[in-house]
Amino acid sequence: MLLRASGEIDGTSYGVEAVATGDEDGSSGVPNGPALGAFAEALVGRDDRALARARERVRAELGPAGLVDAAAVASNFERMVRIADATGIPLDRSVAALGADLRDTLE
């Protein structure tokens, strides 16, 4: 399944399965997806060395500003999830319906 949401704007398709399976082969279609995926995985892990390696990889591939942007995006998502969880915000029906296929794909 290829997700066509934000990519519809520029006609790009992204393989969301890479979120569940990893993106070492670039199958997501996201520019620098393997490096960004490894960074995201390291951010939620407990291995400081893996995080340092992933951070360096993003910096090497995207530059210092790209690393800052990637960390800012990840931090913002973490913030939003914590707020939603803490306040008990449920998914509204339309959002739940739109994401049903994605949730099934990612199990």
PDB file of C-alpha atoms in Angstrom:
ATOM      1  CA  MET A   1       0.000   0.000   0.000  1.00  0.00           C
ATOM      2  CA  LEU A   2       1.330   3.425  -0.888  1.00  0.00           C
ATOM      3  CA  LEU A   3       0.079   6.319   1.186  1.00  0.00           C
ATOM      4  CA  ARG A   4      -1.135   9.262  -0.835  1.00  0.00           C
ATOM      5  CA  ALA A   5      -1.784  12.060   1.582  1.00  0.00           C
ATOM      6  CA  SER A   6       0.821  14.810   1.861  1.00  0.00           C
ATOM      7  CA  GLY A   7       2.422  13.484  -1.310  1.00  0.00           C
ATOM      8  CA  GLU A   8      -0.718  14.242  -3.287  1.00  0.00           C
ATOM      9  CA  ILE A   9       0.351  17.871  -3.340  1.00  0.00           C
ATOM     10  CA  ASP A  10       3.453  17.144  -5.397  1.00  0.00           C
ATOM     11  CA  GLY A  11       2.371  13.822  -6.889  1.00  0.00           C
ATOM     12  CA  THR A  12       4.697  11.686  -4.764  1.00  0.00           C
ATOM     13  CA  SER A  13       3.778   8.313  -3.236  1.00  0.00           C
ATOM     14  CA  TYR A  14       5.336   7.040  -0.033  1.00  0.00           C
ATOM     15  CA  GLY A  15       5.531   3.437   1.165  1.00  0.00           C
ATOM     16  CA  VAL A  16       4.269   3.514   4.738  1.00  0.00           C
ATOM     17  CA  GLU A  17       5.269  -0.102   5.322  1.00  0.00           C
ATOM     18  CA  ALA A  18       8.797   1.176   5.869  1.00  0.00           C
ATOM     19  CA  VAL A  19       7.606   2.538   9.219  1.00  0.00           C
ATOM     20  CA  ALA A  20       6.966  -1.014  10.434  1.00  0.00           C
ATOM     21  CA  THR A  21       9.672  -2.853   8.518  1.00  0.00           C
ATOM     22  CA  GLY A  22      12.487  -0.315   8.487  1.00  0.00           C
ATOM     23  CA  ASP A  23      13.637   1.737   5.518  1.00  0.00           C
ATOM     24  CA  GLU A  24      17.191   0.555   4.991  1.00  0.00           C
ATOM     25  CA  ASP A  25      16.485   0.021   1.289  1.00  0.00           C
ATOM     26  CA  GLY A  26      14.820   3.412   0.769  1.00  0.00           C
ATOM     27  CA  SER A  27      11.467   1.754   0.038  1.00  0.00           C
ATOM     28  CA  SER A  28       9.520   4.566   1.693  1.00  0.00           C
ATOM     29  CA  GLY A  29      10.369   6.955  -1.104  1.00  0.00           C
ATOM     30  CA  VAL A  30      11.208   9.629   1.472  1.00  0.00           C
ATOM     31  CA  PRO A  31      14.421  11.471   0.632  1.00  0.00           C
ATOM     32  CA  ASN A  32      17.082  10.292   3.094  1.00  0.00           C
ATOM     33  CA  GLY A  33      14.461   7.913   4.507  1.00  0.00           C
ATOM     34  CA  PRO A  34      16.935   5.290   5.737  1.00  0.00           C
ATOM     35  CA  ALA A  35      18.897   7.839   7.777  1.00  0.00           C
ATOM     36  CA  LEU A  36      15.764   9.509   9.115  1.00  0.00           C
ATOM     37  CA  GLY A  37      14.188   6.157   9.969  1.00  0.00           C
ATOM     38  CA  ALA A  38      17.273   5.042  11.865  1.00  0.00           C
ATOM     39  CA  PHE A  39      17.275   8.373  13.718  1.00  0.00           C
ATOM     40  CA  ALA A  40      13.612   7.986  14.681  1.00  0.00           C
ATOM     41  CA  GLU A  41      14.213   4.436  15.913  1.00  0.00           C
ATOM     42  CA  ALA A  42      17.232   5.549  17.929  1.00  0.00           C
ATOM     43  CA  LEU A  43      15.299   8.421  19.480  1.00  0.00           C
ATOM     44  CA  VAL A  44      12.777   6.046  21.033  1.00  0.00           C
ATOM     45  CA  GLY A  45      15.382   3.452  21.997  1.00  0.00           C
ATOM     46  CA  ARG A  46      17.643   3.224  24.994  1.00  0.00           C
ATOM     47  CA  ASP A  47      20.985   2.848  23.231  1.00  0.00           C
ATOM     48  CA  ASP A  48      23.002   6.053  23.490  1.00  0.00           C
ATOM     49  CA  ARG A  49      25.604   4.781  21.030  1.00  0.00           C
ATOM     50  CA  ALA A  50      22.949   3.950  18.430  1.00  0.00           C
ATOM     51  CA  LEU A  51      21.523   7.437  18.882  1.00  0.00           C
ATOM     52  CA  ALA A  52      24.946   9.031  18.431  1.00  0.00           C
ATOM     53  CA  ARG A  53      25.520   7.003  15.232  1.00  0.00           C
ATOM     54  CA  ALA A  54      22.065   7.855  13.881  1.00  0.00           C
ATOM     55  CA  ARG A  55      22.508  11.527  14.723  1.00  0.00           C
ATOM     56  CA  GLU A  56      25.867  11.599  12.940  1.00  0.00           C
ATOM     57  CA  ARG A  57      24.386   9.855   9.910  1.00  0.00           C
ATOM     58  CA  VAL A  58      21.614  12.438   9.614  1.00  0.00           C
ATOM     59  CA  ARG A  59      24.125  15.262  10.049  1.00  0.00           C
ATOM     60  CA  ALA A  60      26.381  13.745   7.374  1.00  0.00           C
ATOM     61  CA  GLU A  61      23.528  13.262   4.885  1.00  0.00           C
ATOM     62  CA  LEU A  62      21.394  16.328   5.578  1.00  0.00           C
ATOM     63  CA  GLY A  63      23.844  18.726   7.202  1.00  0.00           C
ATOM     64  CA  PRO A  64      23.642  20.408  10.603  1.00  0.00           C
ATOM     65  CA  ALA A  65      20.432  22.282   9.751  1.00  0.00           C
ATOM     66  CA  GLY A  66      18.826  19.043   8.554  1.00  0.00           C
ATOM     67  CA  LEU A  67      19.701  17.378  11.845  1.00  0.00           C
ATOM     68  CA  VAL A  68      18.133  20.250  13.772  1.00  0.00           C
ATOM     69  CA  ASP A  69      15.012  20.040  11.595  1.00  0.00           C
ATOM     70  CA  ALA A  70      14.731  16.259  12.054  1.00  0.00           C
ATOM     71  CA  ALA A  71      15.119  16.571  15.828  1.00  0.00           C
ATOM     72  CA  ALA A  72      12.570  19.399  15.937  1.00  0.00           C
ATOM     73  CA  VAL A  73       9.994  17.405  13.955  1.00  0.00           C
ATOM     74  CA  ALA A  74      10.479  14.343  16.168  1.00  0.00           C
ATOM     75  CA  SER A  75      10.226  16.478  19.306  1.00  0.00           C
ATOM     76  CA  ASN A  76       7.045  18.141  18.095  1.00  0.00           C
ATOM     77  CA  PHE A  77       5.377  14.803  17.378  1.00  0.00           C
ATOM     78  CA  GLU A  78       6.412  13.527  20.812  1.00  0.00           C
ATOM     79  CA  ARG A  79       4.943  16.661  22.395  1.00  0.00           C
ATOM     80  CA  MET A  80       1.664  16.307  20.508  1.00  0.00           C
ATOM     81  CA  VAL A  81       1.295  12.626  21.408  1.00  0.00           C
ATOM     82  CA  ARG A  82       1.976  13.306  25.088  1.00  0.00           C
ATOM     83  CA  ILE A  83      -0.594  16.108  25.174  1.00  0.00           C
ATOM     84  CA  ALA A  84      -3.195  13.978  23.397  1.00  0.00           C
ATOM     85  CA  ASP A  85      -2.546  11.020  25.704  1.00  0.00           C
ATOM     86  CA  ALA A  86      -2.559  13.131  28.854  1.00  0.00           C
ATOM     87  CA  THR A  87      -5.816  14.852  27.998  1.00  0.00           C
ATOM     88  CA  GLY A  88      -7.533  11.752  26.625  1.00  0.00           C
ATOM     89  CA  ILE A  89      -8.237  13.264  23.224  1.00  0.00           C
ATOM     90  CA  PRO A  90      -9.999  10.598  21.168  1.00  0.00           C
ATOM     91  CA  LEU A  91      -9.747  10.299  17.408  1.00  0.00           C
ATOM     92  CA  ASP A  92     -12.783  11.813  15.783  1.00  0.00           C
ATOM     93  CA  ARG A  93     -14.693   9.557  13.400  1.00  0.00           C
ATOM     94  CA  SER A  94     -13.391  11.087  10.190  1.00  0.00           C
ATOM     95  CA  VAL A  95      -9.757  10.828  11.292  1.00  0.00           C
ATOM     96  CA  ALA A  96     -10.307   7.279  12.556  1.00  0.00           C
ATOM     97  CA  ALA A  97     -11.874   6.312   9.222  1.00  0.00           C
ATOM     98  CA  LEU A  98      -9.081   7.922   7.199  1.00  0.00           C
ATOM     99  CA  GLY A  99      -6.429   6.118   9.200  1.00  0.00           C
ATOM    100  CA  ALA A 100      -8.082   2.685   9.393  1.00  0.00           C
ATOM    101  CA  ASP A 101      -6.224   1.252   6.394  1.00  0.00           C
ATOM    102  CA  LEU A 102      -2.936   2.678   7.648  1.00  0.00           C
ATOM    103  CA  ARG A 103      -3.404   1.187  11.113  1.00  0.00           C
ATOM    104  CA  ASP A 104      -4.267  -2.183   9.549  1.00  0.00           C
ATOM    105  CA  THR A 105      -1.176  -2.006   7.326  1.00  0.00           C
ATOM    106  CA  LEU A 106       1.105  -1.199  10.240  1.00  0.00           C
ATOM    107  CA  GLU A 107      -0.719  -3.590  12.603  1.00  0.00           C
TER     108      GLU A 107
END
